[in-house]
mmCIF file of C-alpha atoms and ligand atoms in Angstrom:
data_model
loop_
_atom_site.group_PDB
_atom_site.id
_atom_site.type_symbol
_atom_site.label_atom_id
_atom_site.label_comp_id
_atom_site.label_asym_id
_atom_site.label_seq_id
_atom_site.Cartn_x
_atom_site.Cartn_y
_atom_site.Cartn_z
ATOM 1 C CA MET A 201 -147.975 41.752 17.084
ATOM 2 C CA GLU A 202 -150.015 41.517 13.904
ATOM 3 C CA VAL A 203 -151.028 37.964 13.046
ATOM 4 C CA LEU A 204 -149.417 36.944 9.767
ATOM 5 C CA VAL A 205 -151.822 34.969 7.663
ATOM 6 C CA HIS A 206 -150.377 35.393 4.183
ATOM 7 C CA PRO A 207 -147.052 34.893 2.378
ATOM 8 C CA LEU A 208 -144.648 37.817 2.159
ATOM 9 C CA LEU A 209 -143.028 38.711 -1.141
ATOM 10 C CA LEU A 210 -139.273 39.104 -0.658
ATOM 11 C CA GLY A 211 -137.220 41.428 -2.839
ATOM 12 C CA PRO A 212 -133.640 40.814 -4.006
ATOM 13 C CA ASN A 213 -130.953 40.915 -1.288
ATOM 14 C CA LEU A 214 -127.459 40.817 -2.767
ATOM 15 C CA PRO A 215 -124.749 41.418 -0.147
ATOM 16 C CA PRO A 216 -121.296 42.131 -1.552
ATOM 17 C CA THR A 217 -118.953 39.162 -1.675
ATOM 18 C CA PHE A 218 -115.498 38.242 -2.966
ATOM 19 C CA TYR A 219 -116.274 36.575 -6.302
ATOM 20 C CA ARG A 220 -118.231 37.696 -9.347
ATOM 21 C CA GLY A 221 -121.572 36.927 -10.866
ATOM 22 C CA ALA A 222 -122.553 37.013 -14.530
ATOM 23 C CA GLY A 223 -125.986 38.666 -14.544
ATOM 24 C CA ARG A 224 -128.075 35.502 -14.228
ATOM 25 C CA ILE A 225 -129.743 36.626 -11.005
ATOM 26 C CA ALA A 226 -130.808 39.884 -12.637
ATOM 27 C CA ASP A 227 -132.166 37.958 -15.632
ATOM 28 C CA PHE A 228 -134.092 35.509 -13.429
ATOM 29 C CA ARG A 229 -135.421 38.153 -11.049
ATOM 30 C CA SER A 230 -136.250 40.745 -13.773
ATOM 31 C CA ASP A 231 -136.418 44.358 -12.635
ATOM 32 C CA ARG A 232 -139.821 44.271 -10.947
ATOM 33 C CA PHE A 233 -138.186 45.368 -7.703
ATOM 34 C CA GLY A 234 -135.718 47.744 -9.340
ATOM 35 C CA VAL A 235 -132.384 47.125 -10.968
ATOM 36 C CA VAL A 236 -130.529 44.040 -9.714
ATOM 37 C CA PRO A 237 -126.723 44.438 -9.892
ATOM 38 C CA ARG A 238 -125.321 42.042 -12.522
ATOM 39 C CA ASP A 239 -121.915 41.500 -10.946
ATOM 40 C CA ARG A 240 -123.147 40.338 -7.511
ATOM 41 C CA PRO A 241 -123.191 36.516 -7.399
ATOM 42 C CA GLU A 242 -125.490 35.797 -4.419
ATOM 43 C CA ASP A 243 -129.082 36.720 -3.605
ATOM 44 C CA TRP A 244 -129.933 35.766 -0.007
ATOM 45 C CA ILE A 245 -133.597 34.811 0.340
ATOM 46 C CA ALA A 246 -135.381 34.578 3.699
ATOM 47 C CA SER A 247 -132.051 35.056 5.436
ATOM 48 C CA THR A 248 -132.105 35.030 9.235
ATOM 49 C CA VAL A 249 -128.303 35.260 9.442
ATOM 50 C CA SER A 250 -125.958 38.110 8.660
ATOM 51 C CA ARG A 251 -122.691 37.779 6.783
ATOM 52 C CA PHE A 252 -119.914 36.376 8.939
ATOM 53 C CA GLY A 253 -118.714 38.985 11.433
ATOM 54 C CA GLU A 254 -121.249 41.605 10.343
ATOM 55 C CA ARG A 255 -124.241 42.933 12.207
ATOM 56 C CA SER A 256 -126.971 43.149 9.593
ATOM 57 C CA THR A 257 -125.550 42.727 6.065
ATOM 58 C CA GLY A 258 -127.259 39.717 4.518
ATOM 59 C CA LEU A 259 -130.362 39.726 6.734
ATOM 60 C CA THR A 260 -133.666 39.716 4.858
ATOM 61 C CA GLU A 261 -135.780 42.813 5.383
ATOM 62 C CA LEU A 262 -139.546 42.434 5.255
ATOM 63 C CA PRO A 263 -141.698 44.523 2.897
ATOM 64 C CA GLU A 264 -143.328 46.175 5.943
ATOM 65 C CA GLY A 265 -139.927 46.961 7.438
ATOM 66 C CA GLY A 266 -137.888 45.158 10.069
ATOM 67 C CA TYR A 267 -135.981 41.915 9.663
ATOM 68 C CA LEU A 268 -137.425 38.451 9.039
ATOM 69 C CA ARG A 269 -135.192 37.187 11.862
ATOM 70 C CA GLU A 270 -136.863 39.411 14.468
ATOM 71 C CA ALA A 271 -140.347 38.650 13.125
ATOM 72 C CA VAL A 272 -139.812 34.875 13.427
ATOM 73 C CA ASP A 273 -138.232 35.097 16.866
ATOM 74 C CA ALA A 274 -141.085 37.298 18.111
ATOM 75 C CA ALA A 275 -143.781 34.866 16.929
ATOM 76 C CA PRO A 276 -142.182 31.467 16.310
ATOM 77 C CA GLU A 277 -145.444 29.513 16.433
ATOM 78 C CA GLN A 278 -147.040 31.667 13.728
ATOM 79 C CA TRP A 279 -144.040 31.232 11.475
ATOM 80 C CA LEU A 280 -142.892 27.714 12.186
ATOM 81 C CA GLY A 281 -145.917 26.011 13.709
ATOM 82 C CA PRO A 282 -146.983 24.839 17.173
ATOM 83 C CA ASP A 283 -143.845 22.733 17.672
ATOM 84 C CA ALA A 284 -141.401 25.592 17.026
ATOM 85 C CA ALA A 285 -140.070 25.633 20.589
ATOM 86 C CA GLU A 286 -139.435 21.889 20.625
ATOM 87 C CA TRP A 287 -137.702 21.869 17.220
ATOM 88 C CA SER A 288 -135.497 24.811 18.088
ATOM 89 C CA SER A 289 -134.524 23.622 21.576
ATOM 90 C CA GLN A 290 -130.911 23.053 20.399
ATOM 91 C CA LEU A 291 -130.664 26.531 18.879
ATOM 92 C CA PRO A 292 -130.213 29.964 20.468
ATOM 93 C CA ARG A 293 -133.197 31.286 18.499
ATOM 94 C CA PRO A 294 -136.070 29.708 16.554
ATOM 95 C CA SER A 295 -135.365 31.778 13.407
ATOM 96 C CA LEU A 296 -132.272 29.609 12.823
ATOM 97 C CA LEU A 297 -134.665 26.844 11.751
ATOM 98 C CA VAL A 298 -135.548 28.890 8.659
ATOM 99 C CA PRO A 299 -133.352 27.415 5.906
ATOM 100 C CA LEU A 300 -131.132 29.949 4.189
ATOM 101 C CA VAL A 301 -131.925 29.970 0.471
ATOM 102 C CA LYS A 302 -129.687 31.718 -2.062
ATOM 103 C CA PHE A 303 -129.530 32.228 -5.780
ATOM 104 C CA LEU A 304 -125.891 31.679 -6.685
ATOM 105 C CA ASP A 305 -124.512 32.770 -10.052
ATOM 106 C CA ALA A 306 -120.989 31.432 -10.531
ATOM 107 C CA GLY A 307 -119.415 33.999 -12.866
ATOM 108 C CA GLN A 308 -116.154 32.238 -12.036
ATOM 109 C CA ARG A 309 -115.340 28.917 -10.383
ATOM 110 C CA LEU A 310 -115.897 29.167 -6.645
ATOM 111 C CA PRO A 311 -112.991 28.375 -4.338
ATOM 112 C CA VAL A 312 -112.654 24.944 -2.734
ATOM 113 C CA HIS A 313 -114.265 25.256 0.680
ATOM 114 C CA VAL A 314 -115.983 23.338 3.450
ATOM 115 C CA HIS A 315 -118.553 23.995 6.172
ATOM 116 C CA PRO A 316 -118.318 22.517 9.664
ATOM 117 C CA ASP A 317 -121.063 20.287 11.065
ATOM 118 C CA ASP A 318 -123.212 21.151 14.085
ATOM 119 C CA THR A 319 -120.984 19.444 16.631
ATOM 120 C CA PHE A 320 -117.806 21.077 15.339
ATOM 121 C CA ALA A 321 -119.429 24.499 14.948
ATOM 122 C CA ARG A 322 -120.692 24.432 18.528
ATOM 123 C CA SER A 323 -117.751 22.845 20.302
ATOM 124 C CA ARG A 324 -114.819 24.355 18.396
ATOM 125 C CA LEU A 325 -116.093 27.600 16.899
ATOM 126 C CA GLY A 326 -118.720 28.704 19.425
ATOM 127 C CA ALA A 327 -121.296 28.989 16.636
ATOM 128 C CA ALA A 328 -125.017 28.183 16.771
ATOM 129 C CA GLN A 329 -124.978 25.460 14.137
ATOM 130 C CA GLY A 330 -122.979 24.101 11.226
ATOM 131 C CA LYS A 331 -123.957 23.987 7.620
ATOM 132 C CA THR A 332 -125.165 21.199 5.396
ATOM 133 C CA GLU A 333 -126.226 22.600 2.028
ATOM 134 C CA ALA A 334 -127.740 21.503 -1.269
ATOM 135 C CA TRP A 335 -127.795 22.905 -4.787
ATOM 136 C CA VAL A 336 -130.694 22.889 -7.194
ATOM 137 C CA ILE A 337 -129.049 23.421 -10.575
ATOM 138 C CA MET A 338 -131.101 25.954 -12.563
ATOM 139 C CA GLU A 339 -128.798 26.576 -15.539
ATOM 140 C CA ALA A 340 -125.540 24.929 -16.503
ATOM 141 C CA PRO A 341 -123.343 25.099 -19.594
ATOM 142 C CA ALA A 342 -122.453 21.843 -21.363
ATOM 143 C CA ASP A 343 -119.986 19.811 -19.270
ATOM 144 C CA ALA A 344 -120.526 22.007 -16.196
ATOM 145 C CA LEU A 345 -118.598 20.617 -13.239
ATOM 146 C CA VAL A 346 -118.941 20.615 -9.487
ATOM 147 C CA TYR A 347 -116.318 19.183 -7.140
ATOM 148 C CA LEU A 348 -117.420 17.039 -4.225
ATOM 149 C CA GLY A 349 -115.298 15.260 -1.613
ATOM 150 C CA TRP A 350 -111.964 13.474 -1.983
ATOM 151 C CA ARG A 351 -111.520 10.610 -4.428
ATOM 152 C CA GLN A 352 -109.127 8.898 -2.020
ATOM 153 C CA GLU A 353 -108.290 9.306 1.642
ATOM 154 C CA MET A 354 -106.660 12.730 2.084
ATOM 155 C CA PRO A 355 -103.902 12.511 4.715
ATOM 156 C CA VAL A 356 -104.186 15.390 7.165
ATOM 157 C CA ASP A 357 -100.582 16.542 6.694
ATOM 158 C CA ARG A 358 -100.953 16.484 2.896
ATOM 159 C CA LEU A 359 -104.110 18.583 3.158
ATOM 160 C CA ALA A 360 -102.305 21.086 5.393
ATOM 161 C CA ASP A 361 -99.461 21.245 2.887
ATOM 162 C CA LEU A 362 -101.757 21.779 -0.130
ATOM 163 C CA VAL A 363 -103.587 24.527 1.729
ATOM 164 C CA GLU A 364 -100.371 26.157 2.940
ATOM 165 C CA ARG A 365 -98.903 26.168 -0.581
ATOM 166 C CA GLN A 366 -102.283 26.932 -2.198
ATOM 167 C CA ASP A 367 -101.763 24.077 -4.633
ATOM 168 C CA VAL A 368 -105.256 24.297 -6.081
ATOM 169 C CA THR A 369 -104.450 22.144 -9.102
ATOM 170 C CA ALA A 370 -103.616 19.255 -6.792
ATOM 171 C CA MET A 371 -106.622 19.922 -4.573
ATOM 172 C CA LEU A 372 -109.046 19.803 -7.507
ATOM 173 C CA ALA A 373 -107.325 16.730 -8.952
ATOM 174 C CA ALA A 374 -107.872 14.954 -5.631
ATOM 175 C CA MET A 375 -111.631 15.668 -5.660
ATOM 176 C CA ASN A 376 -114.547 13.989 -7.415
ATOM 177 C CA ALA A 377 -115.412 16.086 -10.485
ATOM 178 C CA VAL A 378 -119.121 15.623 -11.211
ATOM 179 C CA THR A 379 -120.872 16.795 -14.383
ATOM 180 C CA VAL A 380 -124.208 18.458 -13.645
ATOM 181 C CA ARG A 381 -127.154 19.569 -15.748
ATOM 182 C CA ALA A 382 -130.097 21.896 -15.153
ATOM 183 C CA GLY A 383 -132.626 20.123 -12.958
ATOM 184 C CA ASP A 384 -130.130 18.118 -10.909
ATOM 185 C CA VAL A 385 -129.892 18.365 -7.105
ATOM 186 C CA VAL A 386 -126.593 17.962 -5.243
ATOM 187 C CA LEU A 387 -126.484 17.499 -1.471
ATOM 188 C CA VAL A 388 -123.282 18.629 0.253
ATOM 189 C CA PRO A 389 -123.095 17.243 3.810
ATOM 190 C CA ALA A 390 -121.203 19.397 6.316
ATOM 191 C CA GLY A 391 -117.497 18.485 6.347
ATOM 192 C CA THR A 392 -117.421 17.644 2.623
ATOM 193 C CA PRO A 393 -115.028 19.856 0.613
ATOM 194 C CA HIS A 394 -116.697 21.303 -2.474
ATOM 195 C CA ALA A 395 -116.513 23.818 -5.306
ATOM 196 C CA ILE A 396 -118.931 25.026 -7.975
ATOM 197 C CA GLY A 397 -117.765 25.361 -11.575
ATOM 198 C CA GLN A 398 -117.961 28.510 -13.658
ATOM 199 C CA GLY A 399 -121.197 29.233 -15.491
ATOM 200 C CA ILE A 400 -123.573 27.409 -13.137
ATOM 201 C CA PHE A 401 -126.664 29.196 -11.835
ATOM 202 C CA LEU A 402 -128.277 27.440 -8.892
ATOM 203 C CA THR A 403 -130.622 27.802 -5.964
ATOM 204 C CA GLU A 404 -128.843 26.826 -2.790
ATOM 205 C CA VAL A 405 -130.504 25.771 0.446
ATOM 206 C CA GLN A 406 -128.499 25.625 3.653
ATOM 207 C CA GLN A 407 -128.723 25.496 7.390
ATOM 208 C CA ALA A 408 -128.923 29.126 8.512
ATOM 209 C CA ALA A 409 -125.242 29.886 9.136
ATOM 210 C CA ASP A 410 -122.506 31.888 7.425
ATOM 211 C CA LEU A 411 -119.521 29.770 8.332
ATOM 212 C CA SER A 412 -117.052 28.711 5.647
ATOM 213 C CA ILE A 413 -113.506 27.378 5.747
ATOM 214 C CA LEU A 414 -111.786 28.304 2.481
ATOM 215 C CA LEU A 415 -109.158 25.738 1.546
ATOM 216 C CA GLU A 416 -108.469 27.894 -1.507
ATOM 217 C CA TRP A 417 -108.164 31.589 -0.818
ATOM 218 C CA GLN A 418 -105.911 32.870 -3.597
ATOM 219 C CA PRO A 419 -106.739 35.059 -5.413
ATOM 220 C CA PHE A 420 -110.113 35.531 -3.716
ATOM 221 C CA LEU A 421 -108.947 37.035 -0.422
ATOM 222 C CA ALA A 422 -106.115 39.446 0.179
ATOM 223 C CA ASP A 423 -105.632 38.156 3.700
ATOM 224 C CA PRO A 424 -105.622 34.387 4.398
ATOM 225 C CA GLU A 425 -106.651 35.157 7.992
ATOM 226 C CA GLN A 426 -110.166 35.661 6.617
ATOM 227 C CA ALA A 427 -110.182 32.203 5.057
ATOM 228 C CA PHE A 428 -110.811 30.277 8.273
ATOM 229 C CA GLY A 429 -113.618 32.234 9.862
ATOM 230 C CA GLY A 430 -111.460 33.342 12.779
ATOM 231 C CA ALA A 431 -110.114 29.844 13.591
ATOM 232 C CA THR A 432 -106.455 28.892 13.509
ATOM 233 C CA PRO A 433 -105.459 26.755 10.473
ATOM 234 C CA ASP A 434 -105.161 23.498 12.449
ATOM 235 C CA VAL A 435 -108.553 23.947 14.114
ATOM 236 C CA ALA A 436 -110.122 24.960 10.790
ATOM 237 C CA LEU A 437 -108.731 22.001 8.856
ATOM 238 C CA ASP A 438 -109.980 19.667 11.557
ATOM 239 C CA CYS A 439 -113.537 20.108 10.273
ATOM 240 C CA VAL A 440 -112.634 18.689 6.851
ATOM 241 C CA ASP A 441 -113.801 15.139 6.204
ATOM 242 C CA VAL A 442 -110.607 13.441 4.964
ATOM 243 C CA ALA A 443 -112.238 10.068 4.192
ATOM 244 C CA PRO A 444 -112.820 9.278 0.532
ATOM 245 C CA LEU A 445 -116.258 9.969 -0.929
ATOM 246 C CA GLY A 446 -116.846 6.858 -3.012
ATOM 247 C CA ALA A 447 -118.757 6.727 -6.284
ATOM 248 C CA ASP A 448 -121.686 5.000 -4.527
ATOM 249 C CA VAL A 449 -122.012 7.877 -2.050
ATOM 250 C CA VAL A 450 -121.669 10.478 -4.815
ATOM 251 C CA ASP A 451 -124.525 8.718 -6.621
ATOM 252 C CA GLU A 452 -126.693 9.112 -3.519
ATOM 253 C CA LEU A 453 -125.834 12.797 -3.109
ATOM 254 C CA VAL A 454 -126.446 13.755 -6.744
ATOM 255 C CA VAL A 455 -130.056 13.285 -7.841
ATOM 256 C CA ARG A 456 -130.659 13.690 -11.559
ATOM 257 C CA GLY A 457 -133.551 15.513 -13.184
ATOM 258 C CA VAL A 458 -135.311 16.545 -9.975
ATOM 259 C CA LEU A 459 -136.848 19.678 -11.483
ATOM 260 C CA GLU A 460 -138.715 17.585 -14.055
ATOM 261 C CA ARG A 461 -140.626 15.932 -11.223
ATOM 262 C CA SER A 462 -143.297 16.995 -8.799
ATOM 263 C CA SER A 463 -143.719 16.028 -5.162
ATOM 264 C CA GLY A 464 -147.309 15.104 -5.924
ATOM 265 C CA ALA A 465 -149.743 15.725 -3.129
ATOM 266 C CA GLY A 466 -147.575 14.551 -0.258
ATOM 267 C CA ARG A 467 -144.872 16.122 1.831
ATOM 268 C CA SER A 468 -142.100 13.826 0.682
ATOM 269 C CA SER A 469 -138.924 15.741 0.016
ATOM 270 C CA LEU A 470 -137.120 15.525 -3.315
ATOM 271 C CA MET A 471 -133.809 15.884 -1.483
ATOM 272 C CA PRO A 472 -131.578 12.863 -0.847
ATOM 273 C CA ASP A 473 -132.410 11.147 2.466
ATOM 274 C CA ALA A 474 -129.299 12.545 4.132
ATOM 275 C CA ALA A 475 -130.878 16.026 3.983
ATOM 276 C CA ASP A 476 -133.602 14.947 6.434
ATOM 277 C CA GLY A 477 -133.437 16.993 9.576
ATOM 278 C CA PHE A 478 -131.751 19.910 7.787
ATOM 279 C CA PHE A 479 -134.183 20.986 5.045
ATOM 280 C CA ALA A 480 -136.599 19.576 2.500
ATOM 281 C CA LEU A 481 -137.621 20.442 -1.048
ATOM 282 C CA LEU A 482 -141.170 20.183 -2.327
ATOM 283 C CA LEU A 483 -142.127 21.004 -5.922
ATOM 284 C CA ARG A 484 -145.627 21.924 -7.040
ATOM 285 C CA ASP A 485 -147.116 22.692 -10.430
ATOM 286 C CA GLY A 486 -150.627 22.518 -8.990
ATOM 287 C CA GLY A 487 -152.269 21.042 -5.922
ATOM 288 C CA THR A 488 -151.875 22.139 -2.330
ATOM 289 C CA LEU A 489 -149.005 22.565 0.093
ATOM 290 C CA ALA A 490 -149.863 21.624 3.666
ATOM 291 C CA ALA A 491 -149.521 24.362 6.304
ATOM 292 C CA GLY A 492 -145.938 24.897 7.360
ATOM 293 C CA TYR A 493 -143.108 27.350 6.922
ATOM 294 C CA SER A 494 -141.528 27.472 3.472
ATOM 295 C CA THR A 495 -139.253 29.724 1.503
ATOM 296 C CA MET A 496 -140.806 29.645 -1.930
ATOM 297 C CA VAL A 497 -139.129 30.230 -5.281
ATOM 298 C CA VAL A 498 -141.284 30.611 -8.382
ATOM 299 C CA LEU A 499 -139.261 28.622 -10.905
ATOM 300 C CA GLY A 500 -141.309 29.282 -14.016
ATOM 301 C CA GLY A 501 -144.572 30.506 -15.512
ATOM 302 C CA ARG A 502 -147.196 32.482 -13.717
ATOM 303 C CA GLY A 503 -150.136 31.579 -11.554
ATOM 304 C CA THR A 504 -151.821 32.108 -8.236
ATOM 305 C CA LEU A 505 -151.216 31.019 -4.678
ATOM 306 C CA ALA A 506 -154.298 30.957 -2.495
ATOM 307 C CA GLY A 507 -155.074 30.338 1.146
ATOM 308 C CA GLU A 508 -158.289 30.421 3.126
ATOM 309 C CA ASP A 509 -158.705 34.189 2.856
ATOM 310 C CA TRP A 510 -155.841 35.458 0.727
ATOM 311 C CA THR A 511 -154.596 35.149 -2.842
ATOM 312 C CA ARG A 512 -151.307 36.188 -4.409
ATOM 313 C CA ASP A 513 -150.461 36.278 -8.120
ATOM 314 C CA VAL A 514 -146.933 35.058 -8.714
ATOM 315 C CA GLU A 515 -144.563 34.701 -11.643
ATOM 316 C CA ARG A 516 -141.090 33.392 -12.442
ATOM 317 C CA GLY A 517 -138.318 34.922 -10.370
ATOM 318 C CA MET A 518 -140.472 35.842 -7.361
ATOM 319 C CA THR A 519 -139.540 34.638 -3.885
ATOM 320 C CA LEU A 520 -141.782 34.454 -0.823
ATOM 321 C CA ALA A 521 -141.652 33.602 2.851
ATOM 322 C CA VAL A 522 -144.727 31.518 3.694
ATOM 323 C CA PRO A 523 -145.534 31.389 7.419
ATOM 324 C CA TYR A 524 -147.280 28.412 9.000
ATOM 325 C CA ALA A 525 -150.179 30.718 9.871
ATOM 326 C CA ALA A 526 -150.901 31.267 6.156
ATOM 327 C CA GLY A 527 -152.386 27.751 6.266
ATOM 328 C CA PRO A 528 -152.442 25.332 3.335
ATOM 329 C CA VAL A 529 -151.431 26.942 0.020
ATOM 330 C CA ARG A 530 -153.264 26.059 -3.220
ATOM 331 C CA VAL A 531 -151.148 26.449 -6.358
ATOM 332 C CA SER A 532 -152.959 27.096 -9.648
ATOM 333 C CA GLY A 533 -152.113 28.308 -13.135
ATOM 334 C CA GLU A 534 -149.220 27.518 -15.464
ATOM 335 C CA VAL A 535 -146.651 27.871 -12.731
ATOM 336 C CA SER A 536 -144.058 25.756 -10.952
ATOM 337 C CA VAL A 537 -142.843 26.551 -7.473
ATOM 338 C CA ALA A 538 -140.156 25.146 -5.209
ATOM 339 C CA ALA A 539 -140.846 25.192 -1.463
ATOM 340 C CA PHE A 540 -137.828 24.865 0.832
ATOM 341 C CA THR A 541 -138.877 23.881 4.330
ATOM 342 C CA PRO A 542 -137.108 23.097 7.591
ATOM 343 C CA GLY A 543 -136.047 19.424 7.770
ATOM 344 C CA ALA A 544 -138.472 16.745 6.602
ATOM 345 C CA ARG A 545 -138.430 15.171 10.049
ATOM 346 C CA ARG A 546 -139.633 18.431 11.519
ATOM 347 C CA THR A 547 -142.286 19.137 8.874
ATOM 348 C CA ALA A 548 -143.526 15.557 9.012
ATOM 349 C CA VAL A 549 -144.448 16.186 12.630
ATOM 350 C CA ALA A 550 -146.415 19.280 11.652
ATOM 351 C CA GLY A 551 -147.638 17.851 8.355
ATOM 352 C CA ALA A 552 -151.158 17.327 7.116
HETATM 353 ZN ZN1 LIG B 50 -120.500 25.798 0.376
#
């Protein structure tokens, strides 16, 4: 297999889904790769998982052909570094270490939903891993809201009743409503119920899994059977954290103004500590990224990425998969990039 020593530019990948976008992905991406559909709300970047229950929809295809998933699994050390086997020992395939990054354009409020954690996903759903996720807010209207966790303990039978009756007004009223602005980061630990308000455009980073339990399915799905990812309602609702998410915890999960910062020269993640082990976020507007896998989003401006024997001009809206074998990446020009890497704990081991 050809040795990969440079980043790969990834084109838009917008699988159909059940809610609508509002053209923000097309505006951010521009049409350099062809026309991006304005009504699709999700662009899956460096995806090594397919949509739930589907064979290949959602998987990222490489510019040279073939899927990123197969490329990583065929050469995990080139992509993820020398410790790939050790880090992925809990997973059926190393490519599941690649965080799933998405642009998400909420043309309408997203339904209240939750993702199981690793233990629940493996023991109850027979899945490879659960899903902790985080949102980097790119654009938000004034008073944009996200919903995160319960304000007070949610009794299990009350939750079942709200879900059964689809009493969404009561569900939302029972959740923490958090105002967000462009530049904020919100971490959503697995098990935490959440929803994203209308008008928000964000970059989402997640464990590589497509596993959602929709507590709210009307009017999004015609058939509530689809809402629980194949699980029965009582099994599905079991993955919901019913403990209250206090204001102190919300303050730890929501980090303000992250995009105005830079990681500096180090590898310290700009994510809240609870993201360690799942994924990390590094920001650069210059300087060098140590060797290691990252899914890179060019947030603004234009500039150049350079390695030992490669260079790549980049500009706002581009996305790249950067393999470990590309080596350290120098960032120059009037450009800012976000690098999403496998968990900080893992990259720290491989770090400079
Ligand atoms: Zn979610």
